[in-house]
Amino acid sequence: MKLKTALFVALGLATAGTTTAQYNALKIPDTLSGTTFNLTIRDTFTQILTGNQTITGGINGNFWGPTLIWNKGDVVHINVENRLADTTTIHWHGMHLPAIMDGGPHQPIPPFTTWSPYWKVDNNAATYWYHPHLHMMAEEQLTMGIGGMIIVRDATESALNLPRTYGVDDIPVMLTDRKFDALNQFVVAHYGDSMMTNGVVRAQRTIPAQVVRLRLLDAATERSYNIGFSDNRTFYVITTDGGLVNAPVPVTRFLLSAGERVEILVNCTGQNGTSVDLKAFNASLAPQVPGGESFPGGPFANALGHADFNILHLNIGAPTASPITTIPTTLTTNTFYPESSAVVTRTVTISDSAIGGGGPTFLINHKFFEMDEIDYHVPLDNTEIWEIKSTSGFGHPFHIHDVEFHVLTINGAAPPAYQDGWKDVIFVPANQTVRFIAKFNDYSDSLKPYMFHCHIALHEDLGMMGQFVVGNSPAGIMNKVKNAKMKLYPNPTKGVINFEMENGIVIKHASVINLHGQQVFEVALNAERAELNVSALAKGMYFLRLTDTEGGSYIKSYLME
Ligand code: C2O
Ligand code: CU
Ligand code: CU
């Protein structure tokens, strides 16, 4: 033992300036599957460094919560219990769902309350995630490590010969970096000095000598990662944020920005007994790319800035019993919206604004985010081109809620093959313009907005965010119209209204909205019909809005006499 220690020290000295091989086992978050999910958010103690434990955020007792596994077509019900001393929210990043279920800044979860959204999963198989989204608190709550990964499965992906044994040949890899104080506690900083992979510093994992899938998620508050392997091997991108690409894209490097997910295949067949590092080659990033800057001495200075560093040390071990050993040649056939189907082009500007002392901050459409200002009213079923035009001297990962989009051009050119798929985050390089096309279908709600913003948490918190509502009825209130299935009587009424649904549709939530769009009555239900006493409301026109078990909405107007 003593000899070994002496040898280790001697080796350490001999290789001074290079990394010593002191690795920690990569944590693989537990999975939760089914259709009902209970997530409890509370402060947690985690042994990250030697010595003091670190106070982290946690879900169900873990720093970074469980991986949620959902099947396309299932209705998922989630109970999010907030046991923090602060209000928070949980946003389902990438999900196509009703705005009231989205978990953005407009769905706060006060301390010691439970929020229970539900909707029908309608996304393609891919990797998504969940994280806090409280306005001005995103950076702090994300730093604490509240959040986790979501894996959606569907029939198309399941039919492919791809690795999908979680934790064996299908590995979640959440990338963040953190700064620690002298007591091993997290410092809320834009950049950290320590790379953390699934919440572990200097992580390592043994993978089998075969084709392995890595699900990469950039969950950092700011940093991008220029992904590659230490031996510069070719690997294969198989997904963008919102689904499979048409065919695996061979690459040796690609840029993963805050909020983005990319699944890759790496072929380790025949490499039993060797090792390789998954790395960030950030020394070659331009200084206008988050993580490519070097700021000696400044507030953004950090040990990983403009440097190459390890993400995950991979030991290649014995193959499994029935290994996948080849990379498929095709994956799916995506049908993207033709450019000609767009009915409007919205120009969204990104610009710099110098505010006193605190350094530059960044604006969308030349203004700061306001909770009660709606930037766009998007008619339901509109196909739109969004042109994100940056005059900022820094690059920003632009994210939009509700929809997956397809990138048309990046500074006039078609996107690289590894970005040619469904996406919800796109990196907008400094002083460039990105155009994408999206269709805003299925869900509309003129009261509850969806967000679009820079996914750098600090920028978002400082107001680099906007919001849009989907829907345009005469009164500005209309949801996916399923009115035929809903009866409302008597109308006019003197104080009591009844609704009755057809085809066994069960209503979970009823609310009454006045002509100003304000919600003036609400009640939780679990019924196909009910009598509602709305006699406390003044005379006039109202809308009754019902929400069913899948998150679908039904609206009818009525008159109170
Ligand atoms: Cu991942 Cu609006 O966020
Ligand atoms: Cu999102
Ligand atoms: Cu930004």
Coordinates of C-alpha atoms and ligand atoms in Angstrom, one line a residue:
M1 CA 0.0 0.0 0.0
K2 CA 2.8 2.4 1.0
L3 CA 4.8 1.4 -2.1
K4 CA 1.8 2.0 -4.3
T5 CA 1.2 5.5 -2.8
A6 CA 4.9 6.3 -3.3
L7 CA 4.7 5.1 -6.9
F8 CA 1.6 7.1 -7.5
V9 CA 3.2 10.3 -6.1
A10 CA 6.3 9.7 -8.2
L11 CA 4.2 9.2 -11.3
G12 CA 2.3 12.3 -10.4
L13 CA 5.5 14.3 -10.3
A14 CA 6.8 12.7 -13.4
T15 CA 3.7 13.7 -15.3
A16 CA 3.3 17.1 -13.7
G17 CA 1.2 19.3 -15.9
T18 CA -0.9 16.5 -17.2
T19 CA -4.0 15.1 -15.6
T20 CA -3.5 12.4 -12.9
A21 CA -5.7 9.4 -13.4
Q22 CA -7.9 9.9 -10.4
Y23 CA -11.4 9.2 -11.7
N24 CA -14.8 8.9 -10.1
A25 CA -17.5 6.6 -11.2
L26 CA -20.1 8.2 -13.5
K27 CA -23.4 8.3 -11.8
I28 CA -26.3 6.9 -13.9
P29 CA -29.5 8.5 -12.7
D30 CA -32.3 6.1 -11.8
T31 CA -35.2 5.9 -14.3
L32 CA -38.9 6.4 -13.8
S33 CA -41.3 5.0 -16.3
G34 CA -45.1 4.5 -16.6
T35 CA -47.6 7.3 -16.8
T36 CA -47.6 8.8 -13.3
F37 CA -44.5 10.4 -12.0
N38 CA -43.8 11.9 -8.6
L39 CA -41.0 14.4 -8.4
T40 CA -40.1 16.0 -5.1
I41 CA -37.7 18.9 -5.2
R42 CA -35.7 19.6 -2.1
D43 CA -32.2 20.5 -1.0
T44 CA -29.9 17.6 -0.9
F45 CA -26.3 16.9 0.4
T46 CA -24.0 15.3 -2.2
Q47 CA -20.5 14.1 -1.8
I48 CA -18.9 15.7 -4.8
L49 CA -15.4 16.6 -3.7
T50 CA -13.4 15.1 -0.8
G51 CA -14.2 16.7 2.5
N52 CA -17.4 18.7 3.0
Q53 CA -20.5 17.6 1.2
T54 CA -22.1 20.1 -1.2
I55 CA -25.6 21.4 -0.8
T56 CA -27.3 20.8 -4.1
G57 CA -30.8 21.0 -5.4
G58 CA -32.2 17.5 -5.8
I59 CA -35.2 15.6 -7.1
N60 CA -36.3 12.5 -5.2
G61 CA -33.1 12.8 -3.1
N62 CA -30.6 13.0 -6.0
F63 CA -28.5 15.9 -7.3
W64 CA -29.9 15.8 -10.9
G65 CA -33.1 13.9 -10.8
P66 CA -34.3 10.7 -12.3
T67 CA -34.4 10.1 -16.0
L68 CA -38.0 10.0 -17.1
I69 CA -38.9 7.5 -19.8
W70 CA -42.0 8.3 -21.8
N71 CA -43.7 6.6 -24.7
K72 CA -45.1 8.7 -27.5
G73 CA -48.9 8.6 -27.3
D74 CA -49.1 8.1 -23.6
V75 CA -50.8 10.6 -21.3
V76 CA -48.3 11.4 -18.6
H77 CA -49.4 12.8 -15.2
I78 CA -46.7 14.4 -13.1
N79 CA -46.8 15.6 -9.5
V80 CA -44.1 18.1 -8.9
E81 CA -43.8 18.8 -5.2
N82 CA -41.7 21.8 -4.2
R83 CA -40.1 21.3 -0.8
L84 CA -37.6 24.2 -1.3
A85 CA -37.8 27.4 0.7
D86 CA -38.2 29.2 -2.7
T87 CA -40.7 29.2 -5.5
T88 CA -39.6 27.3 -8.5
T89 CA -41.0 26.0 -11.8
I90 CA -40.3 22.8 -13.8
H91 CA -40.3 23.2 -17.6
W92 CA -40.4 20.2 -19.9
H93 CA -37.8 21.4 -22.4
G94 CA -38.7 20.4 -26.0
M95 CA -42.2 19.1 -25.3
H96 CA -45.1 20.0 -27.5
L97 CA -47.9 20.5 -24.9
P98 CA -50.6 23.0 -23.8
A99 CA -49.1 26.2 -22.5
I100 CA -50.6 25.8 -19.0
M101 CA -48.6 22.5 -18.7
D102 CA -45.3 24.0 -20.0
G103 CA -43.7 24.9 -16.6
G104 CA -42.4 28.2 -17.8
P105 CA -42.2 31.4 -15.6
H106 CA -46.1 31.5 -15.7
Q107 CA -46.5 28.2 -13.8
P108 CA -44.8 29.0 -10.5
I109 CA -44.8 26.3 -7.8
P110 CA -44.8 28.0 -4.4
P111 CA -42.9 26.3 -1.5
F112 CA -44.7 23.3 -0.1
T113 CA -47.2 23.0 -2.9
T114 CA -47.6 20.4 -5.7
W115 CA -48.1 21.2 -9.3
S116 CA -49.7 18.5 -11.4
P117 CA -49.5 18.9 -15.1
Y118 CA -50.5 16.2 -17.6
W119 CA -50.5 15.9 -21.4
K120 CA -50.3 13.5 -24.2
V121 CA -46.7 12.9 -25.2
D122 CA -46.5 13.9 -28.9
N123 CA -42.8 14.2 -29.4
N124 CA -40.5 12.0 -31.5
A125 CA -38.2 9.6 -29.8
A126 CA -35.2 11.6 -28.7
T127 CA -33.6 13.1 -25.5
Y128 CA -35.3 16.0 -23.8
W129 CA -34.9 17.4 -20.3
Y130 CA -36.7 19.2 -17.4
H131 CA -35.4 22.1 -15.5
P132 CA -36.5 25.2 -13.4
H133 CA -37.6 28.3 -15.3
L134 CA -38.5 30.9 -12.7
H135 CA -37.9 34.3 -14.1
M136 CA -34.6 35.8 -12.8
M137 CA -33.8 32.7 -10.9
A138 CA -33.0 30.2 -13.7
E139 CA -29.2 30.5 -13.3
E140 CA -29.3 30.0 -9.5
Q141 CA -31.7 27.1 -9.6
L142 CA -30.0 25.4 -12.5
T143 CA -26.7 25.8 -10.7
M144 CA -28.1 23.9 -7.8
G145 CA -28.7 20.9 -10.1
I146 CA -32.5 20.8 -10.2
G147 CA -33.6 18.9 -13.3
G148 CA -33.0 15.8 -15.2
M149 CA -33.2 13.9 -18.5
I150 CA -36.2 12.7 -20.4
I151 CA -36.1 9.9 -22.9
V152 CA -39.0 9.6 -25.3
R153 CA -39.5 6.3 -27.1
D154 CA -41.6 5.7 -30.2
A155 CA -42.3 3.0 -32.8
T156 CA -39.9 4.3 -35.4
E157 CA -36.9 4.4 -33.1
S158 CA -37.8 1.1 -31.4
A159 CA -37.8 -0.7 -34.8
L160 CA -34.1 0.3 -35.4
N161 CA -31.1 -1.8 -34.4
L162 CA -29.8 0.8 -32.0
P163 CA -28.3 0.4 -28.5
R164 CA -31.0 1.1 -25.9
T165 CA -30.1 -0.7 -22.7
Y166 CA -30.0 2.2 -20.3
G167 CA -26.7 2.5 -18.4
V168 CA -25.1 -0.3 -20.4
D169 CA -24.9 0.6 -24.1
D170 CA -27.2 3.7 -23.9
I171 CA -25.6 6.2 -21.5
P172 CA -27.0 9.5 -20.3
V173 CA -24.3 12.2 -20.3
M174 CA -25.4 15.5 -18.8
L175 CA -22.7 18.2 -19.2
T176 CA -22.3 21.0 -16.7
D177 CA -19.5 22.8 -15.0
R178 CA -19.4 24.3 -11.6
K179 CA -17.3 26.6 -9.4
F180 CA -16.8 25.6 -5.7
D181 CA -16.0 27.8 -2.8
A182 CA -13.4 26.8 -0.1
L183 CA -16.1 24.9 1.8
N184 CA -17.0 22.8 -1.3
Q185 CA -20.2 24.7 -1.9
F186 CA -21.5 25.8 -5.4
V187 CA -20.9 29.4 -6.3
V188 CA -23.5 30.8 -8.7
A189 CA -21.1 31.8 -11.5
H190 CA -21.5 31.9 -15.3
Y191 CA -18.7 29.4 -15.7
G192 CA -17.2 26.9 -13.3
D193 CA -13.7 25.6 -13.0
S194 CA -14.7 21.9 -12.7
M195 CA -16.3 19.8 -15.5
M196 CA -19.1 17.8 -14.0
T197 CA -20.7 14.9 -15.9
N198 CA -24.0 13.7 -14.5
G199 CA -22.9 15.7 -11.4
V200 CA -19.6 13.9 -11.0
V201 CA -16.1 15.5 -11.4
R202 CA -13.4 13.5 -13.3
A203 CA -16.0 10.9 -14.3
Q204 CA -15.2 7.5 -15.8
R205 CA -17.4 4.7 -17.1
T206 CA -16.7 1.2 -18.5
I207 CA -18.6 0.7 -21.7
P208 CA -18.8 -2.6 -23.7
A209 CA -16.6 -3.1 -26.8
Q210 CA -19.5 -2.6 -29.3
V211 CA -21.6 0.3 -30.7
V212 CA -22.6 2.5 -27.7
R213 CA -25.1 5.3 -27.7
L214 CA -24.3 8.4 -25.6
R215 CA -27.1 10.9 -25.0
L216 CA -25.4 14.2 -24.6
L217 CA -27.3 17.1 -23.0
D218 CA -25.7 20.5 -22.4
A219 CA -27.3 21.4 -19.1
A220 CA -24.7 24.1 -18.3
T221 CA -25.7 27.6 -17.5
E222 CA -23.6 29.0 -20.3
R223 CA -20.8 26.8 -21.7
S224 CA -20.8 25.2 -25.1
Y225 CA -18.8 22.0 -25.7
N226 CA -16.9 21.2 -28.9
I227 CA -17.4 17.5 -28.6
G228 CA -14.9 14.9 -29.8
F229 CA -12.7 11.9 -28.7
S230 CA -9.1 12.0 -27.6
D231 CA -8.1 9.8 -30.5
N232 CA -10.0 12.0 -32.9
R233 CA -12.1 9.0 -34.0
T234 CA -15.1 9.4 -36.2
F235 CA -18.5 9.0 -34.4
Y236 CA -22.1 9.3 -35.6
V237 CA -24.8 11.9 -34.7
I238 CA -28.2 10.1 -34.8
T239 CA -30.5 12.8 -33.3
T240 CA -31.0 16.5 -33.1
D241 CA -33.1 18.0 -30.2
G242 CA -36.4 16.7 -31.4
G243 CA -35.8 13.4 -33.2
L244 CA -33.7 11.2 -35.4
V245 CA -31.9 12.6 -38.3
N246 CA -32.4 10.8 -41.7
A247 CA -29.1 8.9 -41.5
P248 CA -26.2 8.8 -39.0
V249 CA -23.9 11.8 -39.6
P250 CA -20.2 10.9 -39.3
V251 CA -18.3 13.7 -37.5
T252 CA -15.1 14.1 -35.5
R253 CA -16.3 17.3 -33.7
F254 CA -19.5 19.2 -33.3
L255 CA -20.6 22.0 -31.1
L256 CA -23.2 21.4 -28.3
S257 CA -24.7 24.6 -26.9
A258 CA -26.6 25.2 -23.7
G259 CA -30.0 23.4 -23.8
E260 CA -29.2 21.2 -26.8
R261 CA -29.3 17.4 -26.9
V262 CA -27.5 15.2 -29.4
E263 CA -27.3 11.4 -29.3
I264 CA -24.2 9.9 -30.8
L265 CA -23.1 6.4 -31.6
V266 CA -19.5 5.4 -31.1
N267 CA -18.2 2.1 -32.4
C268 CA -15.9 0.4 -29.8
T269 CA -16.1 -3.0 -31.4
G270 CA -12.8 -5.0 -30.9
Q271 CA -11.4 -2.3 -28.5
N272 CA -11.8 -4.4 -25.3
G273 CA -9.0 -3.4 -22.9
T274 CA -8.4 0.1 -24.3
S275 CA -9.6 3.5 -23.1
V276 CA -10.6 6.7 -24.8
D277 CA -11.7 10.1 -23.5
L278 CA -14.8 12.0 -24.5
K279 CA -13.5 15.6 -24.5
A280 CA -14.4 19.2 -25.1
F281 CA -12.0 20.7 -27.6
N282 CA -12.8 24.2 -26.5
A283 CA -9.3 25.6 -27.2
S284 CA -10.2 25.8 -30.8
L285 CA -13.5 27.7 -30.2
A286 CA -13.7 31.3 -31.3
P287 CA -13.8 33.8 -28.4
Q288 CA -17.4 34.7 -29.5
V289 CA -18.6 31.2 -28.6
P290 CA -19.6 30.6 -25.0
G291 CA -16.7 28.6 -23.5
G292 CA -14.2 29.8 -26.2
E293 CA -13.4 33.1 -24.4
S294 CA -10.4 33.5 -22.3
F295 CA -10.8 36.1 -19.6
P296 CA -7.7 36.3 -17.6
G297 CA -8.5 37.9 -14.3
G298 CA -12.1 39.1 -15.2
P299 CA -15.4 38.1 -13.7
F300 CA -15.8 35.4 -16.3
A301 CA -12.3 33.9 -15.8
N302 CA -12.4 30.1 -15.3
A303 CA -10.1 27.2 -15.5
L304 CA -12.0 25.6 -18.5
G305 CA -12.2 28.7 -20.6
H306 CA -10.7 28.4 -24.1
A307 CA -9.2 25.0 -23.1
D308 CA -9.4 21.4 -24.0
F309 CA -10.6 19.2 -21.1
N310 CA -12.1 15.7 -20.4
I311 CA -15.8 15.1 -20.2
L312 CA -15.8 11.4 -19.6
H313 CA -13.0 8.8 -19.4
L314 CA -14.3 5.6 -21.1
N315 CA -12.8 2.2 -20.3
I316 CA -13.7 -0.2 -22.9
G317 CA -14.6 -3.6 -21.4
A318 CA -16.0 -6.9 -22.6
P319 CA -18.9 -6.8 -25.0
T320 CA -22.4 -7.7 -23.9
A321 CA -24.1 -11.0 -24.9
S322 CA -25.8 -9.6 -28.0
P323 CA -23.9 -6.5 -29.0
I324 CA -24.8 -4.1 -31.7
T325 CA -21.6 -3.9 -33.8
T326 CA -22.6 -1.8 -36.9
I327 CA -23.9 1.7 -37.4
P328 CA -27.2 1.7 -39.3
T329 CA -27.1 3.3 -42.7
T330 CA -30.5 5.0 -42.4
L331 CA -32.7 6.0 -39.5
T332 CA -35.9 7.7 -40.6
T333 CA -37.4 9.9 -43.3
N334 CA -38.2 13.4 -41.9
T335 CA -40.7 15.5 -43.7
F336 CA -39.9 19.1 -43.0
Y337 CA -42.2 22.0 -43.8
P338 CA -41.5 23.5 -47.2
E339 CA -40.4 27.1 -47.1
S340 CA -43.3 28.0 -49.3
S341 CA -45.8 26.8 -46.7
A342 CA -44.8 29.7 -44.3
V343 CA -47.5 32.4 -44.1
V344 CA -45.3 34.9 -42.3
T345 CA -41.7 35.7 -41.5
R346 CA -41.0 37.2 -38.1
T347 CA -37.7 38.9 -37.6
V348 CA -36.4 38.5 -34.1
T349 CA -33.4 40.6 -33.3
I350 CA -30.6 39.9 -30.9
S351 CA -28.4 42.8 -29.9
D352 CA -25.9 44.0 -27.3
S353 CA -26.8 46.6 -24.8
A354 CA -24.2 48.1 -22.4
I355 CA -25.7 48.6 -19.0
G356 CA -23.7 50.5 -16.4
G357 CA -20.9 48.7 -14.7
G358 CA -22.2 45.2 -14.9
G359 CA -20.8 44.6 -18.4
P360 CA -22.8 43.9 -21.5
T361 CA -26.2 42.4 -21.4
F362 CA -28.2 41.2 -24.4
L363 CA -31.6 42.1 -25.8
I364 CA -34.3 40.4 -27.9
N365 CA -36.1 42.9 -30.1
H366 CA -34.3 45.7 -28.4
K367 CA -36.0 45.3 -25.1
F368 CA -36.0 43.4 -21.8
F369 CA -38.4 40.6 -21.0
E370 CA -41.7 41.7 -19.2
M371 CA -43.9 39.0 -17.7
D372 CA -47.1 40.8 -18.9
E373 CA -46.1 41.7 -22.4
I374 CA -46.9 39.3 -25.2
D375 CA -44.5 39.8 -28.1
Y376 CA -46.3 37.7 -30.7
H377 CA -49.8 36.4 -31.3
V378 CA -49.4 33.3 -33.4
P379 CA -52.6 32.1 -35.1
L380 CA -53.2 28.4 -34.4
D381 CA -51.9 26.2 -37.2
N382 CA -49.7 28.9 -38.6
T383 CA -46.5 27.8 -40.4
E384 CA -44.0 30.6 -39.8
I385 CA -40.4 31.4 -40.6
W386 CA -38.5 33.0 -37.7
E387 CA -35.5 34.9 -38.7
I388 CA -33.1 35.3 -35.8
K389 CA -31.0 38.3 -36.7
S390 CA -28.0 38.9 -34.4
T391 CA -26.0 42.1 -34.3
S392 CA -24.5 40.9 -31.0
G393 CA -20.8 40.5 -30.7
F394 CA -21.3 37.2 -28.9
G395 CA -23.1 34.0 -29.9
H396 CA -26.3 32.9 -28.2
P397 CA -28.2 29.6 -28.2
F398 CA -31.8 30.5 -29.1
H399 CA -34.6 28.3 -27.8
I400 CA -38.3 28.3 -28.4
H401 CA -41.0 26.5 -26.5
D402 CA -44.0 24.5 -27.8
V403 CA -42.6 23.5 -31.2
E404 CA -39.7 21.7 -32.8
F405 CA -38.4 23.7 -35.8
H406 CA -36.3 23.0 -38.9
V407 CA -33.3 25.2 -39.6
L408 CA -33.5 26.7 -43.1
T409 CA -30.2 28.7 -43.2
I410 CA -27.4 29.8 -40.9
N411 CA -25.9 32.9 -42.3
G412 CA -27.4 32.1 -45.7
A413 CA -26.1 28.5 -46.0
A414 CA -27.9 25.3 -45.3
P415 CA -27.3 23.9 -41.8
P416 CA -24.6 21.2 -41.4
A417 CA -25.9 17.7 -41.6
Y418 CA -25.7 17.2 -37.9
Q419 CA -28.2 20.0 -37.4
D420 CA -30.5 19.0 -40.2
G421 CA -33.3 17.7 -38.1
W422 CA -36.0 18.8 -35.7
K423 CA -34.6 21.2 -33.2
D424 CA -35.7 23.5 -30.4
V425 CA -32.3 25.2 -29.7
I426 CA -30.1 26.7 -32.3
F427 CA -26.8 28.5 -31.8
V428 CA -26.9 31.9 -33.4
P429 CA -23.2 32.9 -34.0
A430 CA -22.2 36.5 -33.3
N431 CA -23.4 38.8 -36.0
Q432 CA -25.1 36.1 -38.0
T433 CA -28.7 35.3 -39.0
V434 CA -30.4 32.0 -38.5
R435 CA -33.8 31.2 -40.2
F436 CA -36.0 28.4 -39.1
I437 CA -39.5 27.2 -40.0
A438 CA -42.1 25.8 -37.5
K439 CA -45.8 25.0 -37.4
F440 CA -47.7 26.1 -34.3
N441 CA -50.4 23.4 -34.2
D442 CA -52.6 21.6 -31.7
Y443 CA -52.5 23.8 -28.7
S444 CA -53.7 27.3 -28.3
D445 CA -54.4 29.4 -25.3
S446 CA -54.5 33.2 -25.6
L447 CA -54.0 33.6 -21.9
K448 CA -50.9 31.5 -21.3
P449 CA -47.8 32.3 -23.3
Y450 CA -44.9 30.2 -24.4
M451 CA -41.3 31.5 -24.1
F452 CA -38.5 32.1 -26.5
H453 CA -35.1 33.0 -25.2
C454 CA -31.4 32.7 -25.0
H455 CA -30.6 29.4 -23.2
I456 CA -27.6 31.0 -21.4
A457 CA -29.2 31.2 -18.0
L458 CA -27.7 34.5 -17.0
H459 CA -28.8 36.2 -20.3
E460 CA -32.3 34.8 -19.8
D461 CA -32.4 36.0 -16.2
L462 CA -31.3 39.5 -17.3
G463 CA -34.2 39.6 -19.7
M464 CA -33.1 38.0 -23.0
M465 CA -36.5 36.4 -23.4
G466 CA -39.8 37.0 -25.1
Q467 CA -43.1 35.3 -25.2
F468 CA -45.9 34.4 -27.6
V469 CA -49.4 33.1 -27.4
V470 CA -51.0 30.7 -29.9
G471 CA -54.6 31.4 -30.9
N472 CA -56.9 34.1 -32.2
S473 CA -60.6 34.0 -31.6
P474 CA -62.9 37.0 -31.7
A475 CA -62.3 37.5 -28.0
G476 CA -58.7 36.4 -28.2
I477 CA -59.5 33.2 -26.4
M478 CA -59.7 29.9 -28.3
N479 CA -58.2 26.5 -27.9
K480 CA -58.0 23.6 -30.2
V481 CA -61.6 23.7 -31.1
K482 CA -63.4 20.6 -30.1
N483 CA -66.6 22.4 -29.1
A484 CA -68.8 19.9 -30.9
K485 CA -68.2 17.5 -28.0
M486 CA -69.2 19.9 -25.3
K487 CA -72.7 21.0 -24.2
L488 CA -73.2 24.0 -22.0
Y489 CA -76.6 25.0 -20.5
P490 CA -78.6 26.9 -19.6
N491 CA -77.4 29.8 -21.8
P492 CA -78.1 32.5 -20.8
T493 CA -77.9 31.6 -17.2
K494 CA -78.7 33.3 -13.9
G495 CA -75.9 31.8 -11.9
V496 CA -75.5 28.1 -12.5
I497 CA -74.0 26.5 -15.7
N498 CA -73.8 22.8 -16.6
F499 CA -71.5 21.1 -19.0
E500 CA -71.7 17.7 -20.5
M501 CA -69.1 16.0 -22.6
E502 CA -69.6 13.3 -25.3
N503 CA -67.7 10.1 -25.8
G504 CA -66.5 9.7 -22.2
I505 CA -64.2 12.7 -22.3
V506 CA -63.3 13.4 -18.7
I507 CA -62.7 17.0 -17.6
K508 CA -60.0 17.7 -15.1
H509 CA -60.2 21.5 -14.9
A510 CA -62.8 24.2 -15.6
S511 CA -62.3 27.9 -15.6
V512 CA -64.3 30.9 -16.6
I513 CA -62.6 33.8 -18.5
N514 CA -64.1 37.3 -18.9
L515 CA -63.9 39.4 -22.0
H516 CA -60.6 41.0 -20.8
G517 CA -59.0 37.5 -20.9
Q518 CA -58.8 37.3 -17.1
Q519 CA -59.6 34.1 -15.4
V520 CA -62.3 34.8 -12.8
F521 CA -63.3 31.3 -11.7
E522 CA -61.6 27.9 -11.6
V523 CA -62.2 24.5 -10.2
A524 CA -60.5 21.1 -10.4
L525 CA -62.8 18.2 -11.4
N526 CA -62.8 14.7 -12.6
A527 CA -66.0 14.3 -14.4
E528 CA -67.8 14.1 -17.7
R529 CA -70.5 16.5 -16.6
A530 CA -70.8 18.9 -13.7
E531 CA -72.9 21.8 -12.5
L532 CA -70.8 24.9 -11.7
N533 CA -72.0 27.7 -9.5
V534 CA -70.8 30.9 -11.0
S535 CA -73.3 33.2 -9.4
A536 CA -70.7 35.3 -7.8
L537 CA -69.8 36.8 -11.2
A538 CA -71.3 40.0 -12.5
K539 CA -73.6 40.1 -15.5
G540 CA -72.0 39.8 -18.9
M541 CA -70.3 37.6 -21.5
Y542 CA -67.9 34.9 -20.3
F543 CA -66.1 31.9 -21.7
L544 CA -66.2 28.5 -20.0
R545 CA -62.9 26.7 -20.6
L546 CA -62.6 22.9 -19.9
T547 CA -59.4 20.9 -20.0
D548 CA -59.6 17.2 -20.5
T549 CA -57.3 14.4 -19.3
E550 CA -55.0 14.8 -22.2
G551 CA -54.6 18.6 -21.8
G552 CA -57.0 19.3 -24.7
S553 CA -59.3 22.3 -24.2
Y554 CA -62.9 23.1 -25.0
I555 CA -64.3 26.6 -25.0
K556 CA -67.8 28.0 -25.2
S557 CA -69.2 31.4 -24.5
Y558 CA -72.2 32.1 -22.3
L559 CA -74.2 35.0 -21.1
M560 CA -74.8 35.8 -17.5
E561 CA -78.1 37.7 -16.9
Ligands
C2O1 CU1 -34.8 24.8 -21.5 CU2 -37.3 27.9 -21.8 O1 -36.0 26.4 -21.6
CU2 CU -37.9 24.9 -23.3
CU3 CU -27.4 34.9 -24.7

